[in-house]
Amino acid sequence: MLKKVLDLAANNGFLSRSKSLNDKFKIGPVGQLLCQNINSEWFHNIVINKELTVVINDGDLSETYNYVKNLCSEKLPFGIADSEKIKKYTADEYRENCDTGIDFKNLLCNEDDIFLKFCVFVSPNESMRYFQRWQKQRRIWYKKFSASPERYSVSDVKNIGNTQSVNIEAKYPWGSHTVESLELNSHDENFTNEQLQFKDGKLITAHTITSRIHLSTLFLNSLCDSYDEPFFQDKSRPLWRFHRKLAPYKLSFALTGSTQSILNELNDLGLYLCKQLRTNHVSTLFLPSASKSTLDSQYVQYDQLGIPYTVVLNERTLKDGIGSLRNRDTTLKEKVHVTELVSYVDKLFKNY
Amino acid sequence: MLKKVLDLAANNGFLSRSKSLNDKFKIGPVGQLLCQNINSEWFHNIVINKELTVVINDGDLSETYNYVKNLCSEKLPFGIADSEKIKKYTADEYRENCDTGIDFKNLLCNEDDIFLKFCVFVSPNESMRYFQRWQKQRRIWYKKFSASPERYSVSDVKNIGNTQSVNIEAKYPWGSHTVESLELNSHDENFTNEQLQFKDGKLITAHTITSRIHLSTLFLNSLCDSYDEPFFQDKSRPLWRFHRKLAPYKLSFALTGSTQSILNELNDLGLYLCKQLRTNHVSTLFLPSASKSTLDSQYVQYDQLGIPYTVVLNERTLKDGIGSLRNRDTTLKEKVHVTELVSYVDKLFKNY
């Protein structure tokens, strides 16, 4: 099963097989787009947070901490987000410590391991409530983007010294993967006592809640989560059911016409619409092959790239301006007038 | 003058002075947000391109090239975007070769140098036209985000061997900086002859147009470009005139009221609006100090963070629901009903 996922990924630019390194994988060009979207959704969820002031650290954590503490007039809570690069060999030890991504760790052979880290500083009498809310919010985050939300669960709490920790786990036919680890620490050793002290009537010591995600694990998890092989005319057709916010390409174009001159006209129309969509920052794929293959083989290609919608233009479109929008998941088409395509797509992709 | 820019940046979290390293700078927490916005605008301009299919490379350039060539059914043009990390010492040589960021190079002491690279493959008979259009488009890109668009110009063309190159330059009182270098190459040595061959009636060899940007230079250029010190009550007040797409924070809140209970109510209202804006992915700053300082000192702080708009809430807002939106650049306020704030802000930030 996992092998099928990896094969589909390797055949469609999500992964590339690196022959020199014992068949390990690198992230391919389309996979890079997926990775960027994952990263940016994390950023929007964590940094542009609903409740806290959060700053980004890149370098001296202690200095960043002092900056944000000062910015917030020494009032809790606040947060620091961090994307930590760790050299591969160190990362292996690190990962064993924090119990993240054990299973996926030997699949990718990128040079550095990137961990997305987020730490929130809270007052001790609110820390338990925050910790529970965080677990819930993070689990919801995974469910939101998932093709099978029931896959995600939170493990039991482990208590070690000053620390309580839980993992968010994703369940697959071949076993479970830890996608994120959360930790509540009543005495975080990355900071001095003095740094963690706040005045709130009396003197209090801030607790920290830390979330850790291994980016490559999150990436591979997105692939495994969205892999599906629905039956179509008695044969299974593997495809990706990426959430529309994560999909590397949001839209593609399929053209069909009986003569070359009609195809040329449709190609011009498609290119024009594609430019409009891209101006609107919608990642759109327009391939030269669109006018050369059958509709069905175009759909197969686009489904294997996990593209949520395909704009279908045919001879009639040239007469009445009506094209259709094929949905990857339902395979149904709805009619859209080409002049309304851009604003309609805008609405489709705005919400989660 | 440059010193003033650096001081304002260091005092507001854009840069942090690293004492151990001869007063060189690192990018601070607010600077990270700026850097991310710059990166993401570049990405939107380059990868989600209006005209070409562009893929991202991270790893084996030759493999990525073969992937995109195949994806595009061996039809030109197409492009590859790349963010290349180069170790500091190598980067220095590299930079001298490509003549980018000479002046800024000793200011920052980050470990790696990141170059944003973009390469488009075009057919030889169109390459000159593309090259000229690229120069124009890239210059417009800089002007679009600039507080003084006249600052940017394109240098004369240099011819060396197979290569024509130009630089995009930004002019400052203390001299000019090269912010981007563009190169048209009729025989790119990063690729084999066979790779660059295409069938288009006859056999042709693709030309390449390469753009190179040193990310730290682009970051420092954004700071220098948007620095201003307008007079206010006979004193100059330094601030940043960031373009609204680049500003680390888009909105902030200023509160004013005569009693503590009014301030508490305004604080709750502000927090509620802030959550709505953040849900809408608008990077918003809401500081605990908002209810503790005078309006004017709040404005000074927000201007020094380069925040384009500030929502001002006062006693009257609690009665009639009308707040105001202060514009950083004009210092004028317009009235907005709090229920319309989110959709109004959405419109303000949608366009360039």
XYZ file of C-alpha atoms in Angstrom:
704
model
C 0.000 0.000 0.000
C 2.704 2.486 1.040
C 4.616 1.332 -2.026
C 1.693 2.322 -4.264
C 1.636 5.781 -2.682
C 5.342 6.211 -3.287
C 5.099 4.980 -6.869
C 2.306 7.402 -7.742
C 4.286 10.190 -6.085
C 7.484 9.312 -7.923
C 5.701 9.144 -11.287
C 4.154 12.577 -10.920
C 6.929 14.845 -9.719
C 6.073 14.718 -5.997
C 9.086 12.591 -5.221
C 12.131 11.785 -7.262
C 14.022 8.556 -6.817
C 17.660 9.076 -6.168
C 19.454 6.107 -7.658
C 22.766 6.859 -6.054
C 21.324 6.658 -2.555
C 19.780 3.181 -2.199
C 16.473 4.146 -3.712
C 15.765 6.844 -1.195
C 13.624 9.754 -2.304
C 14.000 13.475 -2.722
C 11.144 15.933 -2.945
C 10.317 16.540 -6.618
C 9.248 19.789 -8.311
C 5.499 19.305 -7.775
C 6.188 18.080 -4.244
C 7.960 21.392 -3.598
C 4.730 23.232 -4.325
C 2.849 20.931 -1.959
C 5.498 21.479 0.704
C 5.218 25.251 0.326
C 1.456 25.126 0.701
C 1.716 22.982 3.832
C 4.278 25.379 5.237
C 2.168 28.416 4.468
C -0.997 26.918 6.017
C 0.997 26.124 9.137
C 2.297 29.677 9.143
C -1.212 31.120 8.812
C -2.527 28.887 11.553
C 0.362 29.482 13.938
C 1.877 32.893 13.338
C -1.156 34.852 12.197
C -2.847 33.385 15.199
C -6.299 34.287 16.378
C -5.406 34.876 19.997
C -1.753 35.539 20.584
C 0.994 37.810 19.396
C 3.451 35.467 17.739
C 6.858 36.340 16.317
C 9.240 34.320 14.210
C 12.645 33.322 15.477
C 15.609 32.735 13.221
C 18.803 32.772 15.164
C 19.090 33.726 18.791
C 16.020 32.350 20.599
C 16.823 34.197 23.797
C 17.022 37.541 21.987
C 13.755 36.904 20.142
C 12.172 35.975 23.456
C 13.266 39.228 25.043
C 11.981 41.153 22.026
C 8.481 39.684 22.130
C 8.300 39.876 25.938
C 9.054 43.561 25.671
C 6.685 44.082 22.699
C 3.879 42.610 24.778
C 4.736 44.846 27.777
C 5.667 41.731 29.766
C 2.128 40.369 29.624
C 1.401 36.678 28.996
C 0.457 34.890 26.770
C 2.602 35.214 23.619
C 4.324 32.826 21.245
C 7.434 32.165 19.175
C 7.441 30.203 15.929
C 10.592 28.664 14.635
C 11.603 26.552 11.706
C 14.641 24.724 12.852
C 17.109 23.159 10.440
C 18.966 20.240 11.894
C 21.716 18.300 10.170
C 20.597 14.808 9.277
C 22.661 12.833 11.750
C 21.810 15.068 14.688
C 18.219 15.037 13.566
C 18.065 11.269 13.908
C 18.912 11.457 17.580
C 16.647 14.434 18.040
C 13.779 12.646 16.410
C 14.179 9.616 18.580
C 13.985 11.872 21.586
C 10.856 13.637 20.521
C 9.307 10.560 18.947
C 8.261 12.257 15.725
C 8.189 10.643 12.308
C 9.969 7.434 13.265
C 8.510 5.533 10.357
C 9.029 7.991 7.569
C 12.534 8.888 8.570
C 14.406 6.628 6.184
C 12.408 7.468 3.089
C 13.707 10.900 2.232
C 17.336 11.801 1.756
C 17.260 15.577 1.990
C 20.357 17.087 3.513
C 18.810 18.887 6.466
C 15.792 18.022 8.527
C 13.406 20.873 9.120
C 11.286 20.986 12.243
C 8.420 23.431 12.506
C 8.373 24.500 16.133
C 5.943 26.626 17.995
C 6.172 27.644 21.607
C 3.569 29.542 23.586
C 4.271 31.125 26.970
C 1.318 31.088 29.346
C 0.627 31.837 32.971
C 0.684 28.717 35.209
C -2.947 28.867 36.269
C -4.081 28.872 32.630
C -1.547 26.432 31.223
C -3.645 23.259 31.565
C -6.630 24.862 29.865
C -4.378 26.157 27.038
C -2.714 22.795 26.640
C -6.043 21.049 26.216
C -7.319 23.688 23.824
C -4.127 23.380 21.780
C -4.497 19.635 21.473
C -8.009 20.110 20.232
C -7.132 22.927 17.831
C -4.210 21.077 16.335
C -6.234 17.883 15.875
C -8.933 19.919 14.139
C -6.267 21.430 11.896
C -5.275 17.970 10.622
C -8.860 16.878 10.201
C -9.636 20.017 8.222
C -7.106 19.167 5.521
C -7.629 15.442 5.539
C -9.405 13.224 3.043
C -10.241 10.882 5.964
C -10.524 13.011 9.125
C -11.210 10.023 11.384
C -7.588 9.023 10.821
C -6.286 11.517 13.397
C -6.240 10.990 17.135
C -4.410 12.281 20.184
C -2.383 9.807 22.249
C -2.571 9.474 26.031
C -0.694 11.982 28.146
C 2.808 10.969 29.255
C 4.272 12.550 32.394
C 8.040 12.863 32.705
C 9.437 15.249 35.303
C 8.248 18.780 34.565
C 6.775 17.741 31.257
C 3.458 16.410 30.018
C 3.437 15.294 26.423
C 0.993 13.961 23.849
C 1.311 13.045 20.182
C -1.076 13.600 17.331
C -1.188 10.377 15.370
C -2.379 9.402 11.917
C -3.549 5.825 11.391
C -2.854 3.934 8.156
C -3.350 0.316 7.037
C 0.380 -0.238 7.599
C 0.516 1.400 11.043
C 0.432 4.759 12.814
C 2.608 7.820 12.256
C 3.209 10.565 14.765
C 2.677 13.813 12.886
C 3.087 16.263 15.731
C 4.187 16.206 19.337
C 2.880 18.608 21.974
C 4.492 19.286 25.303
C 3.494 21.258 28.381
C 6.529 22.212 30.398
C 6.339 23.827 33.819
C 10.027 24.677 33.747
C 11.444 25.059 30.256
C 15.204 24.682 30.344
C 15.733 26.723 27.198
C 15.129 29.841 29.265
C 16.464 31.152 32.531
C 14.304 31.505 35.632
C 14.615 35.227 35.341
C 13.413 35.253 31.733
C 10.323 33.240 32.588
C 9.308 35.482 35.476
C 6.336 37.792 35.116
C 4.483 40.134 37.418
C 0.779 39.445 37.562
C -0.185 40.668 41.003
C 2.362 38.253 42.433
C 5.497 36.883 40.733
C 4.772 33.912 38.461
C 6.900 31.613 36.284
C 5.551 31.110 32.773
C 4.784 27.604 31.558
C 5.551 26.710 27.948
C 3.553 24.654 25.472
C 5.667 23.452 22.577
C 4.549 21.863 19.339
C 7.032 20.064 17.080
C 6.471 18.921 13.523
C 8.948 17.244 11.233
C 8.281 18.904 7.871
C 9.195 15.899 5.698
C 6.940 13.687 7.793
C 4.120 16.176 7.381
C 4.770 16.179 3.633
C 4.759 12.369 3.345
C 1.710 12.247 5.582
C -0.140 14.589 3.189
C 0.640 12.207 0.337
C -0.467 9.101 2.258
C -3.543 10.841 3.630
C -4.823 11.926 0.253
C -3.971 8.803 -1.751
C -7.024 7.015 -3.102
C -7.780 4.458 -5.815
C -11.449 4.711 -6.759
C -12.860 2.309 -9.332
C -13.591 3.627 -12.761
C -14.907 1.299 -15.472
C -13.916 -1.720 -13.378
C -10.341 -0.594 -12.967
C -8.794 1.206 -10.031
C -7.370 4.622 -10.830
C -4.958 5.960 -8.250
C -5.165 9.702 -7.540
C -4.606 12.314 -4.819
C -7.496 13.873 -2.945
C -5.546 16.893 -1.717
C -7.453 19.554 0.143
C -7.841 22.522 -2.181
C -5.635 24.733 0.001
C -2.787 22.223 -0.215
C -3.091 21.155 -3.862
C 0.034 22.213 -5.800
C -2.135 23.246 -8.751
C -5.670 24.432 -8.157
C -6.940 24.285 -11.714
C -6.048 22.726 -15.029
C -7.459 23.016 -18.531
C -8.840 20.251 -20.747
C -9.698 21.015 -24.347
C -11.660 19.014 -26.879
C -12.616 19.848 -30.447
C -13.069 18.139 -33.794
C -10.693 20.201 -35.966
C -7.267 21.738 -35.496
C -8.575 25.275 -36.031
C -11.188 24.824 -33.296
C -8.496 23.445 -30.995
C -6.333 26.458 -31.759
C -9.164 28.807 -30.862
C -9.864 26.880 -27.651
C -6.163 26.979 -26.839
C -6.163 30.787 -27.126
C -9.275 31.038 -24.961
C -7.757 28.671 -22.390
C -4.516 30.626 -22.302
C -6.427 33.858 -21.826
C -8.409 32.428 -18.894
C -5.272 30.895 -17.441
C -3.533 34.286 -17.438
C -6.488 35.858 -15.658
C -6.488 33.157 -12.996
C -2.745 33.464 -12.469
C -2.972 37.236 -12.177
C -5.413 36.463 -9.385
C -2.687 34.308 -7.742
C -4.368 30.994 -8.509
C -1.773 28.332 -9.252
C -2.990 27.047 -12.627
C -1.580 24.368 -14.903
C -1.959 24.862 -18.645
C -0.208 22.187 -20.641
C 0.551 22.131 -24.369
C -0.754 18.545 -24.335
C -4.249 19.830 -23.448
C -5.236 20.056 -27.098
C -3.533 16.820 -28.147
C -4.879 14.044 -25.922
C -8.349 12.629 -25.306
C -10.404 14.197 -22.519
C -10.143 11.067 -20.429
C -6.364 10.833 -20.578
C -6.181 14.516 -19.643
C -8.368 13.833 -16.575
C -6.167 10.900 -15.568
C -3.056 13.092 -15.702
C -4.669 15.926 -13.731
C -6.097 13.563 -11.100
C -2.648 12.075 -10.639
C -1.351 15.562 -9.962
C -4.178 15.989 -7.423
C -5.712 19.022 -9.165
C -9.131 19.734 -7.571
C -10.803 21.303 -10.611
C -10.421 21.154 -14.381
C -11.868 23.737 -16.744
C -13.277 21.893 -19.760
C -13.659 23.873 -22.980
C -15.272 22.449 -26.129
C -16.730 23.529 -29.443
C -19.916 24.807 -27.852
C -17.917 27.080 -25.557
C -16.818 29.043 -28.622
C -20.475 29.692 -29.508
C -22.222 30.319 -26.184
C -19.293 31.031 -23.834
C -20.262 28.226 -21.489
C -17.522 25.927 -20.265
C -17.633 23.391 -17.497
C -15.735 22.858 -14.296
C -14.964 19.238 -13.490
C -14.619 18.321 -9.837
C -11.853 15.777 -9.157
C -13.638 14.165 -6.236
C -17.142 13.858 -7.634
C -16.055 13.715 -11.322
C -19.210 15.797 -11.946
C -19.153 18.882 -14.118
C -20.949 22.138 -13.531
C -21.517 24.767 -16.175
C -19.760 28.119 -15.796
C -19.760 31.033 -18.207
C -16.154 31.908 -19.070
C -16.653 35.532 -18.020
C -17.597 34.363 -14.533
C -14.880 31.752 -14.150
C -12.374 33.899 -12.266
C -14.781 35.205 -9.642
C -16.363 31.773 -9.221
C -12.960 30.139 -8.692
C -12.118 32.872 -6.214
C -15.135 31.857 -4.129
C -14.388 28.138 -4.439
C -10.888 28.528 -3.036
C -11.543 31.171 -0.433
C -13.039 28.907 2.187
C -11.600 25.852 3.863
C 21.759 58.144 6.269
C 22.298 54.361 5.952
C 23.173 54.410 9.636
C 19.787 55.925 10.466
C 18.046 53.181 8.488
C 19.976 50.500 10.337
C 19.305 52.111 13.721
C 15.566 52.294 13.149
C 15.618 48.681 11.934
C 17.627 47.487 14.929
C 15.335 49.290 17.381
C 12.186 47.728 15.980
C 12.964 44.049 15.578
C 13.837 44.168 11.867
C 17.504 43.615 12.563
C 19.276 42.504 15.675
C 22.817 43.577 16.422
C 25.083 40.697 17.083
C 27.667 41.915 19.550
C 29.958 38.954 19.180
C 30.431 39.513 15.449
C 31.843 43.039 15.031
C 28.478 44.760 15.096
C 27.147 42.852 12.131
C 23.417 42.286 11.948
C 21.052 39.358 11.947
C 17.485 39.482 10.744
C 15.191 40.107 13.727
C 11.730 38.667 14.406
C 9.790 41.426 12.621
C 12.353 41.339 9.799
C 11.556 37.640 9.354
C 7.953 38.528 8.580
C 9.122 41.124 6.053
C 11.463 38.577 4.502
C 8.665 36.032 4.194
C 6.411 38.551 2.495
C 9.149 39.489 0.020
C 9.762 35.835 -0.698
C 6.106 35.111 -1.192
C 5.591 38.070 -3.557
C 8.568 36.891 -5.591
C 7.076 33.408 -5.634
C 3.697 34.702 -6.804
C 5.315 36.807 -9.490
C 7.679 34.114 -10.719
C 6.209 30.677 -10.111
C 2.508 31.409 -10.442
C 3.477 33.158 -13.602
C 1.068 34.634 -16.088
C 2.570 33.066 -19.175
C 4.743 30.077 -18.497
C 4.601 26.766 -16.723
C 7.150 27.118 -13.949
C 8.287 24.435 -11.530
C 10.417 24.667 -8.418
C 13.762 22.956 -8.197
C 15.272 21.748 -4.950
C 18.047 19.337 -5.569
C 18.958 17.912 -8.932
C 18.508 20.697 -11.524
C 18.980 18.341 -14.439
C 16.244 16.005 -13.190
C 13.849 18.888 -12.595
C 14.640 20.154 -16.090
C 13.778 16.788 -17.621
C 10.568 16.675 -15.607
C 9.285 20.053 -16.770
C 10.434 19.475 -20.360
C 8.397 16.286 -20.378
C 5.410 17.908 -18.584
C 5.322 20.553 -21.317
C 5.504 17.906 -24.085
C 8.909 19.277 -25.137
C 7.435 22.659 -26.089
C 9.155 25.939 -25.227
C 8.897 28.201 -23.264
C 8.921 27.008 -19.635
C 10.750 27.977 -16.467
C 12.465 26.714 -13.335
C 12.568 28.627 -10.056
C 15.177 27.863 -7.486
C 16.146 29.180 -4.112
C 19.774 28.341 -3.781
C 21.531 28.222 -0.434
C 25.220 28.940 -0.645
C 27.650 28.797 2.228
C 28.915 32.230 3.185
C 32.494 31.962 1.975
C 31.560 30.454 -1.381
C 28.816 33.017 -1.685
C 31.322 35.844 -1.513
C 33.134 34.610 -4.600
C 29.850 33.830 -6.287
C 28.562 37.287 -5.602
C 31.619 38.936 -6.992
C 31.121 36.969 -10.172
C 27.501 37.890 -10.591
C 27.938 41.403 -9.272
C 24.937 41.353 -6.945
C 24.687 43.083 -3.600
C 28.318 44.173 -3.334
C 27.528 46.941 -0.908
C 25.213 45.184 1.462
C 27.292 42.071 1.690
C 29.116 42.841 4.905
C 26.120 43.987 6.879
C 24.382 40.714 7.649
C 25.996 37.723 9.278
C 23.531 34.956 8.507
C 25.104 31.579 8.042
C 24.010 30.836 4.484
C 23.366 33.161 1.596
C 20.146 32.549 -0.235
C 19.825 33.415 -3.904
C 16.426 33.474 -5.548
C 17.030 32.187 -9.064
C 14.710 31.942 -11.983
C 15.529 30.522 -15.363
C 13.293 30.553 -18.424
C 13.951 28.436 -21.503
C 12.919 30.077 -24.763
C 13.298 29.442 -28.459
C 16.228 31.373 -30.030
C 14.135 33.510 -32.370
C 12.059 34.786 -29.451
C 14.800 35.109 -26.859
C 15.648 38.779 -27.472
C 12.008 39.825 -27.225
C 11.585 37.791 -24.015
C 14.757 39.224 -22.529
C 13.571 42.771 -23.104
C 10.125 42.015 -21.772
C 11.666 40.430 -18.678
C 13.772 43.489 -17.983
C 10.691 45.619 -18.191
C 8.531 43.327 -16.088
C 11.130 42.974 -13.366
C 11.735 46.732 -13.228
C 7.987 47.282 -12.908
C 7.911 44.738 -10.096
C 10.371 46.812 -8.069
C 8.590 50.059 -8.832
C 5.280 48.545 -7.748
C 6.509 47.887 -4.216
C 8.634 50.991 -3.890
C 8.019 54.158 -1.915
C 10.101 56.005 -4.576
C 9.662 54.163 -7.891
C 12.025 56.489 -9.758
C 14.846 54.917 -7.774
C 15.000 51.838 -10.035
C 16.743 51.631 -13.360
C 18.227 49.042 -15.695
C 21.947 49.221 -16.464
C 23.437 49.033 -19.966
C 23.783 45.625 -21.584
C 27.147 43.897 -21.166
C 28.218 41.312 -23.738
C 30.585 38.544 -22.692
C 30.889 35.471 -24.883
C 27.502 33.784 -25.200
C 26.015 36.006 -22.544
C 24.254 39.361 -22.435
C 23.661 40.717 -18.965
C 21.995 43.684 -17.301
C 21.461 44.689 -13.687
C 18.487 46.280 -12.020
C 19.824 49.019 -9.799
C 18.412 51.025 -6.913
C 19.801 54.500 -6.337
C 20.327 55.924 -2.838
C 21.975 59.070 -1.473
C 24.997 56.930 -0.539
C 25.267 55.134 -3.893
C 23.660 52.462 -6.031
C 22.857 48.838 -5.185
C 22.361 46.059 -7.668
C 19.177 44.298 -6.599
C 18.860 41.797 -9.429
C 20.946 40.576 -12.324
C 19.471 39.300 -15.585
C 21.300 37.242 -18.149
C 20.480 36.006 -21.643
C 22.567 32.993 -22.514
C 22.640 31.415 -25.962
C 24.470 28.375 -24.672
C 23.871 27.681 -21.000
C 26.604 25.453 -19.638
C 24.434 24.077 -16.848
C 22.763 21.887 -19.433
C 23.969 19.538 -22.142
C 23.453 20.257 -25.840
C 21.075 17.355 -26.012
C 18.955 18.649 -23.145
C 18.587 22.061 -24.758
C 17.505 20.665 -28.126
C 13.893 20.975 -29.204
C 11.990 20.127 -32.351
C 10.077 23.058 -33.744
C 9.898 22.298 -37.452
C 13.698 22.184 -37.450
C 16.016 21.364 -34.561
C 16.663 24.371 -32.281
C 18.769 24.986 -29.178
C 16.925 26.755 -26.364
C 18.302 30.021 -25.004
C 18.076 30.695 -21.284
C 17.201 33.888 -19.438
C 18.311 33.798 -15.819
C 17.430 36.185 -13.033
C 19.422 36.182 -9.781
C 18.503 37.935 -6.558
C 20.404 37.860 -3.294
C 17.632 37.574 -0.693
C 19.416 39.492 2.074
C 20.177 42.307 -0.359
C 16.536 42.407 -1.371
C 15.571 42.528 2.302
C 17.979 45.373 3.124
C 16.881 47.154 -0.026
C 13.250 47.008 1.157
C 14.283 48.651 4.397
C 16.309 51.394 2.680
C 13.649 51.945 0.054
C 10.844 52.493 2.517
C 12.723 54.533 5.131
C 11.420 58.061 5.497
C 11.611 60.825 8.096
C 8.698 63.218 7.591
C 8.394 66.302 9.779
C 5.789 66.313 12.472
C 5.442 69.296 14.806
C 8.875 70.564 13.714
C 10.614 67.294 14.473
C 11.522 64.531 12.064
C 9.927 61.191 12.831
C 11.561 58.222 11.150
C 9.219 55.502 9.879
C 8.859 52.807 7.197
C 6.632 53.293 4.189
C 6.352 49.599 3.336
C 4.035 48.620 0.545
C 0.962 47.028 2.109
C 1.755 43.628 0.588
C 5.210 43.635 2.203
C 4.375 45.170 5.582
C 5.005 42.604 8.362
C 1.842 43.704 10.117
C -1.062 45.081 8.113
C -3.097 46.553 10.932
C -2.708 47.591 14.525
C -5.093 48.828 17.186
C -4.996 52.100 19.109
C -7.386 52.643 21.995
C -8.273 55.805 23.887
C -10.758 56.331 26.700
C -11.167 58.393 29.852
C -11.772 55.639 32.427
C -10.375 52.168 33.020
C -13.759 50.502 32.510
C -14.169 52.158 29.101
C -10.666 51.058 28.183
C -11.510 47.515 29.231
C -14.577 47.521 27.035
C -12.590 48.922 24.116
C -9.937 46.275 24.712
C -12.547 43.528 24.426
C -13.962 45.078 21.259
C -10.472 45.415 19.786
C -9.587 41.826 20.621
C -12.807 40.641 19.008
C -12.094 42.583 15.796
C -8.489 41.426 15.840
C -9.584 37.773 15.974
C -11.917 38.302 13.035
C -9.138 39.893 10.976
C -6.693 37.122 11.818
C -9.238 34.451 10.917
C -9.288 36.227 7.578
C -5.471 35.765 7.379
C -4.669 39.437 7.940
C -1.494 39.805 9.973
C -2.670 42.045 12.816
C -0.821 43.437 15.821
C -2.764 43.865 19.025
C -0.575 44.963 21.895
C -1.423 45.047 25.603
C 0.100 48.537 25.631
C -2.708 49.780 23.354
C -4.838 50.803 26.289
C -1.972 52.221 28.368
C -0.195 54.819 26.213
C -1.316 58.064 24.603
C -2.682 57.863 21.060
C 0.325 59.701 19.704
C 2.901 57.401 21.252
C 0.939 54.409 19.926
C 1.084 55.925 16.405
C 4.823 56.457 16.714
C 5.374 52.830 17.657
C 3.162 51.508 14.843
C 4.756 53.804 12.247
C 8.166 52.551 13.296
C 6.957 49.020 12.639
C 5.757 50.209 9.214
C 2.119 49.234 9.809
C -0.020 50.727 6.986
C -3.267 51.139 8.945
C -4.289 51.546 12.554
C -7.814 50.949 13.818
C -8.631 53.681 16.334
C -11.364 52.950 18.863
C -12.640 55.527 21.355
C -15.515 56.195 23.716
C -17.867 57.128 20.901
C -17.227 53.785 19.193
C -18.936 52.073 22.119
C -22.061 54.139 21.495
C -22.412 54.329 17.700
C -20.106 51.526 16.519
C -18.026 53.888 14.447
C -14.264 53.590 14.655
C -11.636 55.112 12.430
C -8.871 53.786 10.274
C -5.686 55.828 10.349
C -3.508 55.737 7.253
C 0.229 55.662 8.020
C 1.212 57.615 4.910
C -1.391 60.380 4.960
C -1.951 60.310 8.764
C -5.618 60.935 7.874
C -8.423 58.951 9.425
C -11.525 57.654 7.752
C -14.612 56.468 9.585
C -15.544 52.793 9.396
C -18.347 51.003 11.189
C -16.885 48.107 13.180
C -19.222 45.617 11.510
C -17.772 46.563 8.136
C -14.138 46.641 9.168
C -13.216 43.125 8.040
C -14.697 43.366 4.552
C -13.301 46.876 4.085
C -9.805 45.761 5.094
C -10.147 42.819 2.725
C -10.687 45.269 -0.145
C -7.858 47.562 0.948
C -5.316 44.762 0.887
C -6.532 42.862 -2.115
C -5.038 45.130 -4.730
C -1.469 46.175 -5.282
